mmCIF file of C-alpha atoms in Angstrom:
data_model
loop_
_atom_site.group_PDB
_atom_site.id
_atom_site.type_symbol
_atom_site.label_atom_id
_atom_site.label_comp_id
_atom_site.label_asym_id
_atom_site.label_seq_id
_atom_site.Cartn_x
_atom_site.Cartn_y
_atom_site.Cartn_z
ATOM 1 C CA MET A 1498 -11.586 10.194 -26.010
ATOM 2 C CA LEU A 1499 -7.924 9.806 -24.945
ATOM 3 C CA VAL A 1500 -8.278 12.057 -22.130
ATOM 4 C CA THR A 1501 -10.925 10.193 -20.867
ATOM 5 C CA SER A 1502 -9.282 6.875 -20.942
ATOM 6 C CA ALA A 1503 -6.161 8.405 -19.264
ATOM 7 C CA LEU A 1504 -8.995 9.575 -16.506
ATOM 8 C CA ILE A 1505 -10.077 6.027 -16.165
ATOM 9 C CA THR A 1506 -6.783 4.520 -15.848
ATOM 10 C CA GLY A 1507 -5.262 7.015 -13.561
ATOM 11 C CA LEU A 1508 -8.208 6.518 -11.181
ATOM 12 C CA ALA A 1509 -6.985 2.730 -11.201
ATOM 13 C CA LEU A 1510 -3.931 3.187 -10.599
ATOM 14 C CA GLY A 1511 -4.194 5.932 -7.951
ATOM 15 C CA SER A 1512 -6.435 3.784 -6.082
ATOM 16 C CA MET A 1513 -3.242 0.892 -6.235
ATOM 17 C CA TYR A 1514 -1.211 3.737 -4.838
ATOM 18 C CA GLY A 1515 -3.387 4.738 -1.877
ATOM 19 C CA LEU A 1516 -4.082 1.094 -0.959
ATOM 20 C CA LEU A 1517 -0.125 0.526 -0.504
ATOM 21 C CA ALA A 1518 0.148 4.219 1.154
ATOM 22 C CA LEU A 1519 -2.671 3.322 3.576
ATOM 23 C CA GLY A 1520 -0.167 0.244 4.775
ATOM 24 C CA PHE A 1521 2.605 2.961 5.411
ATOM 25 C CA TYR A 1522 -0.269 5.492 7.258
ATOM 26 C CA MET A 1523 -1.097 2.410 9.699
ATOM 27 C CA THR A 1524 2.436 1.433 10.882
ATOM 28 C CA TYR A 1525 3.680 4.920 11.203
ATOM 29 C CA ALA A 1526 0.523 5.844 12.880
ATOM 30 C CA VAL A 1527 0.867 3.276 15.575
ATOM 31 C CA SER A 1528 4.866 3.061 15.732
ATOM 32 C CA SER A 1529 6.310 6.205 13.930
ATOM 33 C CA THR A 1530 7.965 3.249 11.675
ATOM 34 C CA VAL A 1531 7.341 1.940 8.173
ATOM 35 C CA ASN A 1532 7.677 -0.685 6.047
ATOM 36 C CA PHE A 1533 9.778 -0.277 3.469
ATOM 37 C CA ALA A 1534 9.114 -4.130 2.073
ATOM 38 C CA GLN A 1535 5.576 -2.991 1.492
ATOM 39 C CA GLY A 1536 6.105 -3.083 -2.478
ATOM 40 C CA SER A 1537 7.092 -6.679 -1.820
ATOM 41 C CA SER A 1538 3.964 -7.515 0.170
ATOM 42 C CA MET A 1539 1.915 -6.199 -3.046
ATOM 43 C CA MET A 1540 3.965 -8.663 -5.452
ATOM 44 C CA LEU A 1541 3.136 -11.244 -2.764
ATOM 45 C CA GLY A 1542 -0.692 -10.703 -2.881
ATOM 46 C CA ALA A 1543 -0.671 -10.939 -6.705
ATOM 47 C CA VAL A 1544 1.769 -14.507 -6.709
ATOM 48 C CA PHE A 1545 -0.102 -16.216 -3.967
ATOM 49 C CA ALA A 1546 -3.562 -15.087 -5.401
ATOM 50 C CA TYR A 1547 -2.422 -16.633 -8.829
ATOM 51 C CA THR A 1548 -0.693 -19.725 -7.461
ATOM 52 C CA PHE A 1549 -4.075 -20.500 -5.642
ATOM 53 C CA ALA A 1550 -6.636 -19.537 -8.151
ATOM 54 C CA VAL A 1551 -4.665 -20.452 -11.399
ATOM 55 C CA THR A 1552 -2.351 -23.110 -10.456
ATOM 56 C CA LEU A 1553 -4.073 -25.081 -7.914
ATOM 57 C CA GLY A 1554 -7.402 -24.219 -9.552
ATOM 58 C CA TRP A 1555 -9.277 -22.615 -6.550
ATOM 59 C CA PRO A 1556 -12.516 -20.410 -6.891
ATOM 60 C CA PHE A 1557 -11.483 -16.654 -6.697
ATOM 61 C CA VAL A 1558 -12.685 -15.602 -3.713
ATOM 62 C CA PRO A 1559 -11.342 -18.602 -1.355
ATOM 63 C CA ALA A 1560 -7.917 -18.178 -3.061
ATOM 64 C CA ALA A 1561 -7.584 -13.960 -2.308
ATOM 65 C CA LEU A 1562 -8.466 -14.842 1.288
ATOM 66 C CA ALA A 1563 -5.782 -17.599 1.582
ATOM 67 C CA ALA A 1564 -3.492 -14.976 -0.468
ATOM 68 C CA LEU A 1565 -4.597 -12.121 2.181
ATOM 69 C CA ALA A 1566 -3.752 -14.145 5.059
ATOM 70 C CA LEU A 1567 -0.346 -15.433 3.991
ATOM 71 C CA CYS A 1568 0.509 -11.332 3.602
ATOM 72 C CA ALA A 1569 -0.981 -10.555 7.234
ATOM 73 C CA LEU A 1570 1.877 -13.385 7.801
ATOM 74 C CA TYR A 1571 4.487 -11.894 6.270
ATOM 75 C CA GLY A 1572 3.809 -8.259 7.891
ATOM 76 C CA ALA A 1573 4.074 -9.865 11.300
ATOM 77 C CA VAL A 1574 7.218 -11.377 10.129
ATOM 78 C CA VAL A 1575 8.612 -8.175 9.200
ATOM 79 C CA GLU A 1576 7.635 -6.672 12.455
ATOM 80 C CA ARG A 1577 8.668 -9.110 14.385
ATOM 81 C CA VAL A 1578 11.952 -9.822 12.663
ATOM 82 C CA ALA A 1579 13.001 -6.687 11.108
ATOM 83 C CA VAL A 1580 11.414 -4.167 13.259
ATOM 84 C CA ARG A 1581 10.925 -4.721 16.649
ATOM 85 C CA PRO A 1582 14.409 -5.889 17.189
ATOM 86 C CA PHE A 1583 15.853 -2.136 16.132
ATOM 87 C CA ALA A 1584 13.223 -0.362 17.099
ATOM 88 C CA ARG A 1585 13.230 -1.710 20.971
ATOM 89 C CA ARG A 1586 16.879 -0.147 21.104
ATOM 90 C CA GLY A 1587 16.204 3.144 19.559
ATOM 91 C CA SER A 1588 17.825 2.513 16.428
ATOM 92 C CA SER A 1589 17.184 3.645 12.942
ATOM 93 C CA ALA A 1590 18.397 0.149 11.520
ATOM 94 C CA TRP A 1591 14.639 -0.876 10.859
ATOM 95 C CA LEU A 1592 14.900 1.361 7.709
ATOM 96 C CA MET A 1593 17.519 -1.170 6.142
ATOM 97 C CA ALA A 1594 16.036 -4.403 7.751
ATOM 98 C CA THR A 1595 12.456 -4.045 6.232
ATOM 99 C CA VAL A 1596 14.264 -3.257 2.521
ATOM 100 C CA ALA A 1597 16.596 -6.514 3.182
ATOM 101 C CA LEU A 1598 13.501 -8.479 3.869
ATOM 102 C CA GLY A 1599 11.800 -7.305 1.065
ATOM 103 C CA ILE A 1600 14.592 -8.317 -1.559
ATOM 104 C CA VAL A 1601 14.700 -11.650 0.165
ATOM 105 C CA ALA A 1602 10.919 -11.998 -0.559
ATOM 106 C CA ASP A 1603 11.470 -10.756 -3.927
ATOM 107 C CA ASN A 1604 14.340 -13.248 -4.861
ATOM 108 C CA THR A 1605 12.835 -16.379 -3.027
ATOM 109 C CA VAL A 1606 9.613 -15.801 -5.331
ATOM 110 C CA LEU A 1607 11.913 -15.243 -8.222
ATOM 111 C CA PHE A 1608 13.365 -18.901 -7.662
ATOM 112 C CA THR A 1609 10.267 -20.479 -6.631
ATOM 113 C CA PHE A 1610 7.654 -18.798 -9.028
ATOM 114 C CA GLY A 1611 9.829 -18.374 -11.918
ATOM 115 C CA LYS A 1612 10.902 -15.154 -14.000
ATOM 116 C CA GLU A 1613 8.529 -15.454 -16.673
ATOM 117 C CA PRO A 1614 5.848 -12.981 -16.427
ATOM 118 C CA ARG A 1615 2.312 -14.661 -16.032
ATOM 119 C CA GLY A 1616 -1.109 -13.101 -16.981
ATOM 120 C CA PHE A 1617 -3.875 -13.330 -14.711
ATOM 121 C CA PRO A 1618 -7.063 -14.177 -16.375
ATOM 122 C CA MET A 1619 -9.756 -12.969 -13.903
ATOM 123 C CA PHE A 1620 -12.679 -10.523 -14.131
ATOM 124 C CA GLN A 1621 -12.331 -9.955 -18.267
ATOM 125 C CA GLY A 1622 -15.951 -8.115 -18.092
ATOM 126 C CA SER A 1623 -16.321 -4.743 -19.262
ATOM 127 C CA VAL A 1624 -18.473 -1.753 -19.780
ATOM 128 C CA GLN A 1625 -19.027 1.039 -21.859
ATOM 129 C CA LEU A 1626 -18.453 4.340 -20.376
ATOM 130 C CA ALA A 1627 -18.447 7.504 -22.164
ATOM 131 C CA GLY A 1628 -17.992 5.704 -25.447
ATOM 132 C CA ILE A 1629 -14.765 3.392 -23.743
ATOM 133 C CA ASN A 1630 -14.679 0.060 -22.904
ATOM 134 C CA VAL A 1631 -13.927 -0.190 -18.927
ATOM 135 C CA SER A 1632 -12.876 -3.160 -17.239
ATOM 136 C CA TRP A 1633 -14.783 -3.863 -14.226
ATOM 137 C CA LEU A 1634 -11.583 -4.057 -12.474
ATOM 138 C CA GLN A 1635 -10.910 -0.196 -13.354
ATOM 139 C CA ILE A 1636 -14.137 0.513 -11.647
ATOM 140 C CA SER A 1637 -13.880 -1.521 -8.629
ATOM 141 C CA ILE A 1638 -10.710 -1.026 -7.989
ATOM 142 C CA PRO A 1639 -11.516 2.876 -6.931
ATOM 143 C CA VAL A 1640 -14.647 1.996 -4.982
ATOM 144 C CA VAL A 1641 -12.269 -0.649 -2.988
ATOM 145 C CA GLY A 1642 -9.623 2.032 -2.400
ATOM 146 C CA LEU A 1643 -11.869 4.743 -1.125
ATOM 147 C CA SER A 1644 -14.215 2.318 0.790
ATOM 148 C CA LEU A 1645 -11.190 1.063 2.616
ATOM 149 C CA ALA A 1646 -9.892 4.750 3.386
ATOM 150 C CA ALA A 1647 -13.454 5.651 5.035
ATOM 151 C CA ALA A 1648 -13.422 2.464 6.815
ATOM 152 C CA LEU A 1649 -9.651 3.029 8.193
ATOM 153 C CA HIS A 1650 -10.778 6.468 9.056
ATOM 154 C CA PHE A 1651 -13.625 5.598 11.019
ATOM 155 C CA PHE A 1652 -11.809 2.533 12.671
ATOM 156 C CA SER A 1653 -9.055 5.363 13.930
ATOM 157 C CA ARG A 1654 -11.148 7.771 14.881
ATOM 158 C CA ARG A 1655 -14.355 6.476 16.033
ATOM 159 C CA THR A 1656 -13.590 3.248 17.713
ATOM 160 C CA GLN A 1657 -12.170 2.382 21.122
ATOM 161 C CA TYR A 1658 -9.669 -0.142 19.736
ATOM 162 C CA GLY A 1659 -8.421 2.268 16.516
ATOM 163 C CA LYS A 1660 -8.079 5.323 19.612
ATOM 164 C CA ALA A 1661 -6.053 3.048 21.609
ATOM 165 C CA MET A 1662 -3.824 2.175 18.526
ATOM 166 C CA LEU A 1663 -3.349 5.703 17.706
ATOM 167 C CA ALA A 1664 -2.081 6.511 21.335
ATOM 168 C CA VAL A 1665 0.507 3.759 21.418
ATOM 169 C CA VAL A 1666 2.503 5.979 19.553
ATOM 170 C CA GLN A 1667 2.035 9.533 21.019
ATOM 171 C CA ASN A 1668 2.749 7.941 24.635
ATOM 172 C CA PRO A 1669 4.063 4.177 24.586
ATOM 173 C CA ASP A 1670 4.311 4.385 28.324
ATOM 174 C CA ALA A 1671 0.862 5.738 29.043
ATOM 175 C CA ALA A 1672 -0.592 3.263 26.632
ATOM 176 C CA ARG A 1673 0.784 0.738 28.449
ATOM 177 C CA LEU A 1674 -0.621 1.613 32.095
ATOM 178 C CA MET A 1675 -4.331 2.014 30.209
ATOM 179 C CA GLY A 1676 -3.834 -1.554 29.625
ATOM 180 C CA ILE A 1677 -3.010 -1.478 26.030
ATOM 181 C CA ASN A 1678 -0.641 -4.205 24.254
ATOM 182 C CA VAL A 1679 1.610 -1.845 22.455
ATOM 183 C CA PRO A 1680 3.594 -4.776 21.060
ATOM 184 C CA ARG A 1681 0.594 -6.460 19.854
ATOM 185 C CA ALA A 1682 -1.200 -3.278 18.277
ATOM 186 C CA ILE A 1683 2.335 -2.631 16.284
ATOM 187 C CA LEU A 1684 2.149 -6.193 15.239
ATOM 188 C CA LEU A 1685 -1.568 -5.869 14.189
ATOM 189 C CA ALA A 1686 -0.640 -2.587 12.640
ATOM 190 C CA TYR A 1687 2.202 -4.058 10.269
ATOM 191 C CA ALA A 1688 0.146 -7.217 9.829
ATOM 192 C CA ALA A 1689 -3.083 -5.090 8.502
ATOM 193 C CA SER A 1690 -0.709 -2.923 6.130
ATOM 194 C CA THR A 1691 0.648 -6.139 4.241
ATOM 195 C CA ALA A 1692 -2.935 -6.949 4.038
ATOM 196 C CA LEU A 1693 -3.832 -3.791 2.144
ATOM 197 C CA ALA A 1694 -0.877 -4.019 0.057
ATOM 198 C CA GLY A 1695 -1.856 -7.776 -0.669
ATOM 199 C CA VAL A 1696 -5.506 -6.395 -1.690
ATOM 200 C CA ALA A 1697 -3.667 -4.106 -4.160
ATOM 201 C CA GLY A 1698 -1.868 -6.527 -5.877
ATOM 202 C CA ILE A 1699 -4.602 -9.243 -6.420
ATOM 203 C CA MET A 1700 -6.876 -6.132 -7.969
ATOM 204 C CA ILE A 1701 -3.640 -5.058 -10.157
ATOM 205 C CA ALA A 1702 -2.469 -8.738 -11.286
ATOM 206 C CA PRO A 1703 -5.538 -8.856 -13.849
ATOM 207 C CA LEU A 1704 -4.380 -5.411 -15.588
ATOM 208 C CA PHE A 1705 -0.651 -6.245 -15.311
ATOM 209 C CA ASN A 1706 1.402 -9.673 -15.474
ATOM 210 C CA VAL A 1707 2.261 -11.327 -11.990
ATOM 211 C CA HIS A 1708 6.064 -11.584 -11.693
ATOM 212 C CA SER A 1709 8.587 -11.330 -8.906
ATOM 213 C CA ASP A 1710 9.777 -7.416 -8.946
ATOM 214 C CA MET A 1711 6.122 -6.366 -9.713
ATOM 215 C CA GLY A 1712 5.735 -4.242 -6.608
ATOM 216 C CA THR A 1713 9.379 -2.696 -6.697
ATOM 217 C CA VAL A 1714 8.166 0.568 -8.403
ATOM 218 C CA PHE A 1715 4.818 0.480 -7.010
ATOM 219 C CA GLY A 1716 6.286 0.593 -3.512
ATOM 220 C CA LEU A 1717 8.522 3.474 -3.985
ATOM 221 C CA LYS A 1718 5.268 5.316 -5.838
ATOM 222 C CA ALA A 1719 3.291 4.448 -3.049
ATOM 223 C CA PHE A 1720 6.003 5.560 -0.246
ATOM 224 C CA ALA A 1721 6.016 9.217 -2.382
ATOM 225 C CA VAL A 1722 2.430 9.322 -2.184
ATOM 226 C CA ALA A 1723 2.238 8.606 1.696
ATOM 227 C CA ILE A 1724 4.526 11.432 2.033
ATOM 228 C CA LEU A 1725 3.001 13.761 0.033
ATOM 229 C CA GLY A 1726 -0.744 13.010 1.383
ATOM 230 C CA GLY A 1727 0.704 13.525 4.857
ATOM 231 C CA ILE A 1728 1.291 9.969 6.232
ATOM 232 C CA THR A 1729 -0.870 10.905 9.578
ATOM 233 C CA SER A 1730 -3.939 10.935 7.028
ATOM 234 C CA ALA A 1731 -5.774 7.955 5.869
ATOM 235 C CA TRP A 1732 -7.779 10.083 3.679
ATOM 236 C CA GLY A 1733 -4.902 12.295 3.189
ATOM 237 C CA VAL A 1734 -2.725 9.391 1.437
ATOM 238 C CA MET A 1735 -5.764 7.972 -0.403
ATOM 239 C CA ILE A 1736 -6.575 11.313 -1.983
ATOM 240 C CA ALA A 1737 -2.782 12.003 -2.689
ATOM 241 C CA GLY A 1738 -2.905 8.593 -4.620
ATOM 242 C CA LEU A 1739 -5.644 9.267 -6.871
ATOM 243 C CA ILE A 1740 -3.741 12.722 -7.584
ATOM 244 C CA PHE A 1741 -0.628 10.817 -8.469
ATOM 245 C CA GLY A 1742 -2.088 8.184 -10.453
ATOM 246 C CA LEU A 1743 -4.006 11.032 -12.226
ATOM 247 C CA THR A 1744 -0.995 12.878 -13.208
ATOM 248 C CA GLU A 1745 1.031 10.343 -14.160
ATOM 249 C CA SER A 1746 -1.530 9.105 -16.622
ATOM 250 C CA LEU A 1747 -2.381 12.404 -18.021
ATOM 251 C CA ILE A 1748 1.502 12.933 -18.240
ATOM 252 C CA THR A 1749 1.658 9.735 -20.482
ATOM 253 C CA ALA A 1750 -1.437 10.676 -22.476
ATOM 254 C CA LEU A 1751 -0.341 14.050 -23.617
ATOM 255 C CA LEU A 1752 3.316 14.067 -23.519
ATOM 256 C CA GLY A 1753 4.349 10.485 -23.746
ATOM 257 C CA SER A 1754 5.979 7.504 -21.285
ATOM 258 C CA ALA A 1755 8.996 9.057 -21.226
ATOM 259 C CA TYR A 1756 7.955 12.153 -19.349
ATOM 260 C CA THR A 1757 6.002 10.040 -16.676
ATOM 261 C CA GLN A 1758 8.392 9.552 -14.278
ATOM 262 C CA ILE A 1759 10.627 12.822 -14.740
ATOM 263 C CA LEU A 1760 7.425 15.387 -14.336
ATOM 264 C CA SER A 1761 5.444 13.264 -11.578
ATOM 265 C CA PHE A 1762 8.300 13.260 -9.218
ATOM 266 C CA ALA A 1763 9.321 16.516 -10.522
ATOM 267 C CA LEU A 1764 5.653 17.758 -9.249
ATOM 268 C CA VAL A 1765 5.955 15.862 -5.902
ATOM 269 C CA ILE A 1766 9.022 17.245 -5.031
ATOM 270 C CA VAL A 1767 7.484 20.870 -5.744
ATOM 271 C CA ALA A 1768 4.594 19.974 -3.820
ATOM 272 C CA LEU A 1769 6.487 18.889 -0.480
ATOM 273 C CA ALA A 1770 8.538 22.205 -0.920
ATOM 274 C CA MET A 1771 5.597 24.291 -0.686
ATOM 275 C CA MET A 1772 3.792 22.138 1.916
ATOM 276 C CA PRO A 1773 6.594 20.144 3.855
ATOM 277 C CA ASN A 1774 3.806 18.124 5.811
ATOM 278 C CA GLY A 1775 2.347 17.171 2.793
ATOM 279 C CA LEU A 1776 -1.379 18.234 1.329
ATOM 280 C CA PHE A 1777 -3.196 17.096 4.169
ATOM 281 C CA GLY A 1778 -0.937 16.550 7.051
ATOM 282 C CA ARG A 1779 -0.490 18.643 10.086
ATOM 283 C CA ALA A 1780 2.877 19.644 11.949
ATOM 284 C CA GLU A 1781 3.588 17.766 14.926
ATOM 285 C CA VAL A 1782 3.124 20.034 18.420
ATOM 286 C CA LYS A 1783 5.804 19.223 20.557
ATOM 287 C CA LYS A 1784 5.623 20.489 24.459
ATOM 288 C CA VAL A 1785 8.637 21.524 25.781
#
């Protein structure tokens, strides 16, 4: 019973890590950069959805769509303000710039939304599964995560625009010559990545309290998941998220929460020491 409950919880958590990691995959696949404010994007999704649905009393679907639109807008701002000016000059300062913008977002929410955690009373229904009460949300989170991973994989490998976006990072000059608007492709990748983080925030909000720093730890773990899965593979980062979530949940259930972070990150280090390109990543081949 304890293990079954841990597996169900682990699948839900792992899907959240996977959704955030998919955001890292999208920006890296297109621009070889990542948004270290991804955890803040998740927090913004939860806060915006709470504000629209609970504070303003909107129906959930319009509230969620508006929250995702604002998350996408935030991603566009991150790319335009904190990434493009530095990447254009060949500087790696975008690393700290995205971190700084995430801190700005967290503190802005802290002063406007407040520091008290708030419950998000949505999706309260449950179903009996193997003798355990499981909320519909815990079931739907893995379904949504895997569906989005499949959609991203299909988009990037099977559609013309998806292939064009992948071509941007492989050879930006050739992509421009083929008529691809490289800056716009990167901007759209950042907007989509923060929208994915917003989906994660909206879905996790009813299971956790909504507050200004709720995305900090999630963002850190999601980056570890992206590296573990192989950041160039959409399926890889999603599966790595599920593995990480299940491992974390089982450690908590069997050994106690005091060992969760120690052992889960230690296992990540061991896995990367054995497979430096991640579980599903491939080594880059460079022509000389």
